PDB file of C-alpha atoms in Angstrom:
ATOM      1  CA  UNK E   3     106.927 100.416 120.659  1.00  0.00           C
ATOM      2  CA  UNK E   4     106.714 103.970 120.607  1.00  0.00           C
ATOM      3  CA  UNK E   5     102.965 105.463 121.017  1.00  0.00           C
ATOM      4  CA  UNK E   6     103.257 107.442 117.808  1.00  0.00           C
ATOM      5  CA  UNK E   7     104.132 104.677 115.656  1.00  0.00           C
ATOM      6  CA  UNK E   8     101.280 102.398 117.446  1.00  0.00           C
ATOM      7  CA  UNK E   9      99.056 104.925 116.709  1.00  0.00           C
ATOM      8  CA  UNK E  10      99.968 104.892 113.057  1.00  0.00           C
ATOM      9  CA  UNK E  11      99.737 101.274 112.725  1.00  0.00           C
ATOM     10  CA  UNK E  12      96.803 100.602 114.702  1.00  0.00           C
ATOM     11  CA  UNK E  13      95.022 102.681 112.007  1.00  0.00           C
ATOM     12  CA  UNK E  14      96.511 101.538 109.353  1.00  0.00           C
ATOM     13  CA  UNK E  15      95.660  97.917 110.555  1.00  0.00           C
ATOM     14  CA  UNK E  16      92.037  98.939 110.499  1.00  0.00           C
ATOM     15  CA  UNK E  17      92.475  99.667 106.682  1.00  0.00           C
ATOM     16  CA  UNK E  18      94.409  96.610 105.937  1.00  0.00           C
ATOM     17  CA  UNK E  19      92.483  94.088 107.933  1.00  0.00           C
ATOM     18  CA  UNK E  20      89.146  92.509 105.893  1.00  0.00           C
ATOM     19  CA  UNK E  21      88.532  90.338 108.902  1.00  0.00           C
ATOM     20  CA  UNK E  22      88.284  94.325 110.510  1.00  0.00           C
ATOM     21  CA  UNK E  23      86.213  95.575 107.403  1.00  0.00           C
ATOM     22  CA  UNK E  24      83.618  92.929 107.172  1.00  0.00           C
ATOM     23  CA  UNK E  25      83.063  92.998 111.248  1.00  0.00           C
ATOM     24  CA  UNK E  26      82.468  96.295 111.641  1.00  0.00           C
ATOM     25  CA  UNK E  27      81.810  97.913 108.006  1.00  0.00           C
ATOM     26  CA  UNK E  28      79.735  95.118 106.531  1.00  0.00           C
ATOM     27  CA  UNK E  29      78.236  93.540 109.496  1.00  0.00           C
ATOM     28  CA  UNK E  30      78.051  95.800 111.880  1.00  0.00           C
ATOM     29  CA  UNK E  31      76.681  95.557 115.436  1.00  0.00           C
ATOM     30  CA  UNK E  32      74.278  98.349 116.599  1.00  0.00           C
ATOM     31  CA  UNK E  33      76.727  99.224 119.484  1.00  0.00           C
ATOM     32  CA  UNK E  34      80.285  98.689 117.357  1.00  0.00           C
ATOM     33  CA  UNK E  35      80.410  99.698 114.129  1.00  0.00           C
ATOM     34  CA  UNK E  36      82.862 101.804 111.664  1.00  0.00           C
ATOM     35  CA  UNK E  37      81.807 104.281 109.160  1.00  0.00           C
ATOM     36  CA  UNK E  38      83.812 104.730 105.870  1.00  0.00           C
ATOM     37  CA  UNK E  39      84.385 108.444 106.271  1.00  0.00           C
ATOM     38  CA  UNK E  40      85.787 107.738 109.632  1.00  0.00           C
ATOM     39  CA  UNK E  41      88.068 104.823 108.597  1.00  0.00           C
ATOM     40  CA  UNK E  42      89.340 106.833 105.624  1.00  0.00           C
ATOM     41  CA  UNK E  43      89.497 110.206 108.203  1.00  0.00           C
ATOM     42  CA  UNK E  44      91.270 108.571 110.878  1.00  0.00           C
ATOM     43  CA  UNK E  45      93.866 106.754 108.604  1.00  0.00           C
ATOM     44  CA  UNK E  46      94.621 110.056 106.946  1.00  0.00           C
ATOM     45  CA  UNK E  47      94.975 112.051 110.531  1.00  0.00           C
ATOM     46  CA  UNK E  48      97.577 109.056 111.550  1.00  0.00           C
ATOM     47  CA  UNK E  49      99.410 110.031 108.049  1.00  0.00           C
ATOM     48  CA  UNK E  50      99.815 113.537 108.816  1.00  0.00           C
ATOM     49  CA  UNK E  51     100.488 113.162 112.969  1.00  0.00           C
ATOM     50  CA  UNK E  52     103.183 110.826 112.009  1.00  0.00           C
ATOM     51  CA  UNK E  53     104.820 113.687 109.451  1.00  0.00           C
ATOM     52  CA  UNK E  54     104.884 116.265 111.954  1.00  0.00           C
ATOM     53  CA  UNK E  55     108.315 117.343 112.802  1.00  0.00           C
ATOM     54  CA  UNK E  56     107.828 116.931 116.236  1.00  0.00           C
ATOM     55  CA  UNK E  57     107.246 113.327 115.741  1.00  0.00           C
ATOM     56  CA  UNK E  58     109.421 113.061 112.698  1.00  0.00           C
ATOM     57  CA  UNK E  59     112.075 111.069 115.353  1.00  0.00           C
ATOM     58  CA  UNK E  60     109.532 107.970 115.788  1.00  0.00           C
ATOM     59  CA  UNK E  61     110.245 106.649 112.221  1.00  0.00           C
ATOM     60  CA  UNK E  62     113.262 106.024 110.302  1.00  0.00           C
ATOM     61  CA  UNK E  63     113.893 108.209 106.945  1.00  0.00           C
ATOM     62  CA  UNK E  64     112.430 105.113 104.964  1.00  0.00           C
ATOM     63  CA  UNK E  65     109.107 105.166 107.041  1.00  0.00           C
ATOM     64  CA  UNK E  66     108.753 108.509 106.777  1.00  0.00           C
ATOM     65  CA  UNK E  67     109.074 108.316 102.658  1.00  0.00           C
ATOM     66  CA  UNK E  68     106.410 105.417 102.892  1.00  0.00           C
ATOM     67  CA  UNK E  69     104.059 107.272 104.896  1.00  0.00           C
ATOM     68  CA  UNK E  70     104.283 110.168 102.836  1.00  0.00           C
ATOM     69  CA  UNK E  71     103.547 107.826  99.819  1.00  0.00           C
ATOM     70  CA  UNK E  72     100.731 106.697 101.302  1.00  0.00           C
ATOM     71  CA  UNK E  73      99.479 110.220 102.327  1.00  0.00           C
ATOM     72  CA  UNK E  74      99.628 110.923  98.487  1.00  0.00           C
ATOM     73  CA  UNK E  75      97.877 107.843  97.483  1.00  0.00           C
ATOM     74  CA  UNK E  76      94.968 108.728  99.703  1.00  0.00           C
ATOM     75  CA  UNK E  77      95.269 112.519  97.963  1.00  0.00           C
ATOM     76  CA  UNK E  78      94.586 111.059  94.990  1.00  0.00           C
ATOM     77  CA  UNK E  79      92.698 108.218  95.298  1.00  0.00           C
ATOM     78  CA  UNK E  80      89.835 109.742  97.964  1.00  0.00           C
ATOM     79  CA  UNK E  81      88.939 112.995  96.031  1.00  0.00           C
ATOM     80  CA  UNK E  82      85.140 113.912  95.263  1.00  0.00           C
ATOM     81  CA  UNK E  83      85.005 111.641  92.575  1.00  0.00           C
ATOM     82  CA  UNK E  84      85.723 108.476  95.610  1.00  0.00           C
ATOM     83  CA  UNK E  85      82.773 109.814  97.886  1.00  0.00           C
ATOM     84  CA  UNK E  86      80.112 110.382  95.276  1.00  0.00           C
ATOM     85  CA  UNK E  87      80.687 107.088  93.687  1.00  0.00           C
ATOM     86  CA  UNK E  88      80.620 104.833  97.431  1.00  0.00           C
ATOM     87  CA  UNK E  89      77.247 106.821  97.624  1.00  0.00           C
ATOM     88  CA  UNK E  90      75.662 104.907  95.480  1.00  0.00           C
ATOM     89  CA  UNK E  91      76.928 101.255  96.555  1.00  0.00           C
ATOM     90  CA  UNK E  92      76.783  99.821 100.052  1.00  0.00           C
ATOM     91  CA  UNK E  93      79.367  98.697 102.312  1.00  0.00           C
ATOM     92  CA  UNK E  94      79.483  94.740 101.074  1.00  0.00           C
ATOM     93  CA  UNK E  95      80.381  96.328  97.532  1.00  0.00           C
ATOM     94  CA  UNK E  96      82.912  98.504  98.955  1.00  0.00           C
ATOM     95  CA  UNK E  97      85.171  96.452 101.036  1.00  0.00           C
ATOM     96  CA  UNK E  98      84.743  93.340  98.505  1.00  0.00           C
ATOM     97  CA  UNK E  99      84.476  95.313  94.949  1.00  0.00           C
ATOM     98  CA  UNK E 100      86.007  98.438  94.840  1.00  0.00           C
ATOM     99  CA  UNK E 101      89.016  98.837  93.014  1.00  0.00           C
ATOM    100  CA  UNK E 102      90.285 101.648  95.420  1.00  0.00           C
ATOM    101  CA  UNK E 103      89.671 100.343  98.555  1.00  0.00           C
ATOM    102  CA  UNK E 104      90.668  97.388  97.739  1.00  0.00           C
ATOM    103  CA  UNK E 105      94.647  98.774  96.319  1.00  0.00           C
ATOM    104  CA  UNK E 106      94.102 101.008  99.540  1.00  0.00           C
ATOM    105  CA  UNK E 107      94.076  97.791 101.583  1.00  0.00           C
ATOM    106  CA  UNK E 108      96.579  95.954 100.125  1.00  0.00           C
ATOM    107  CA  UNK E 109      99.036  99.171 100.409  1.00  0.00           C
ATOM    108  CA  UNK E 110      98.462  99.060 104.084  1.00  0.00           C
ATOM    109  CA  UNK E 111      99.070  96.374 104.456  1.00  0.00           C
ATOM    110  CA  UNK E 112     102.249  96.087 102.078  1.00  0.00           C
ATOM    111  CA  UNK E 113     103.321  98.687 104.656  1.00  0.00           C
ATOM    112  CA  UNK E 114     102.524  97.211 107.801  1.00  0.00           C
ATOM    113  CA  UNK E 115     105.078  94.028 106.682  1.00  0.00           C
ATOM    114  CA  UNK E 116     107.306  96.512 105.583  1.00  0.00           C
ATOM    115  CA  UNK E 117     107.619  98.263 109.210  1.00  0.00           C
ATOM    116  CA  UNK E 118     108.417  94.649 110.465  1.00  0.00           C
ATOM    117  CA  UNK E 119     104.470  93.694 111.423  1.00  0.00           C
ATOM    118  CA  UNK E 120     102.020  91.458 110.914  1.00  0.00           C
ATOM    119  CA  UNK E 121      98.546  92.488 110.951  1.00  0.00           C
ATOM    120  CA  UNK E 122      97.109  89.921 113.210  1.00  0.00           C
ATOM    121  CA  UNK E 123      99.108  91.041 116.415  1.00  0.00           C
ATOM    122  CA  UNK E 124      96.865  94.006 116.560  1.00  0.00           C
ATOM    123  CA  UNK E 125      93.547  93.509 119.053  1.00  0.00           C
ATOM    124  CA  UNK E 126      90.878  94.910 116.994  1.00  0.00           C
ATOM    125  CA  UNK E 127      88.446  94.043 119.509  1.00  0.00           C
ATOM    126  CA  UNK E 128      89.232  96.949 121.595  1.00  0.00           C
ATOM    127  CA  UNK E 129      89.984  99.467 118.700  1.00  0.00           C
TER     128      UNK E 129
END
């Protein structure tokens, strides 16, 4: 597989993965741990590396409509309005209760089947 594409997915594995969320969101270890902002950051970045033109070759026509779907999705869905209401909730809430992280989720990984994956081939361990 192509390094650009991994790159992509890997993130967007992060996203789509609960058993990922709740290990390193909810229950954290003091050493390995994931913030939200950096989760959401990092899946955004992979958006917009994989829509470069330079990298537009990676990904058939179809991919490239899906990520750019998804890249509007987060537009919309992560404005001002997302951060100052996760202020006032913790993590457990979040991942488990959230209406838009939880449609974020299941978007990645609607996506990740759609590119021909399966979330669990992905080591998360090492992420």
């Amino acid at each position: 597989m192509l390094v650009e594409k991994g790159y992509f997915l890997l993130n967007l594995c992060r996203m789509a993965s609960l058993w990922h969320q709740d290990k390193y969101l909810v229950n954290p270890y003091t050493d390995k741990y994931e913030t939200v902002e950096d989760l959401v950051q990092d899946i955004y970045n992979a958006c917009e590396y994989a829509l470069y033109p330079r990298n537009k070759i990676y990904f058939s026509k179809r991919e490239l409509e899906i990520i750019s779907h998804f890249k509007s999705f987060m537009d919309k869905n992560f404005g001002i309005d997302f951060w100052n209401e996760i202020e006032k909730i913790d993590n457990k809430t979040l991942v488990y209760s959230n209406k838009t992280w939880i449609k974020t989720r299941e978007f990645a990984g609607a996506i990740i089947k759609r590119f021909g994956f399966s979330i669990e081939i992905f080591n998360y361990e090492n992420f």
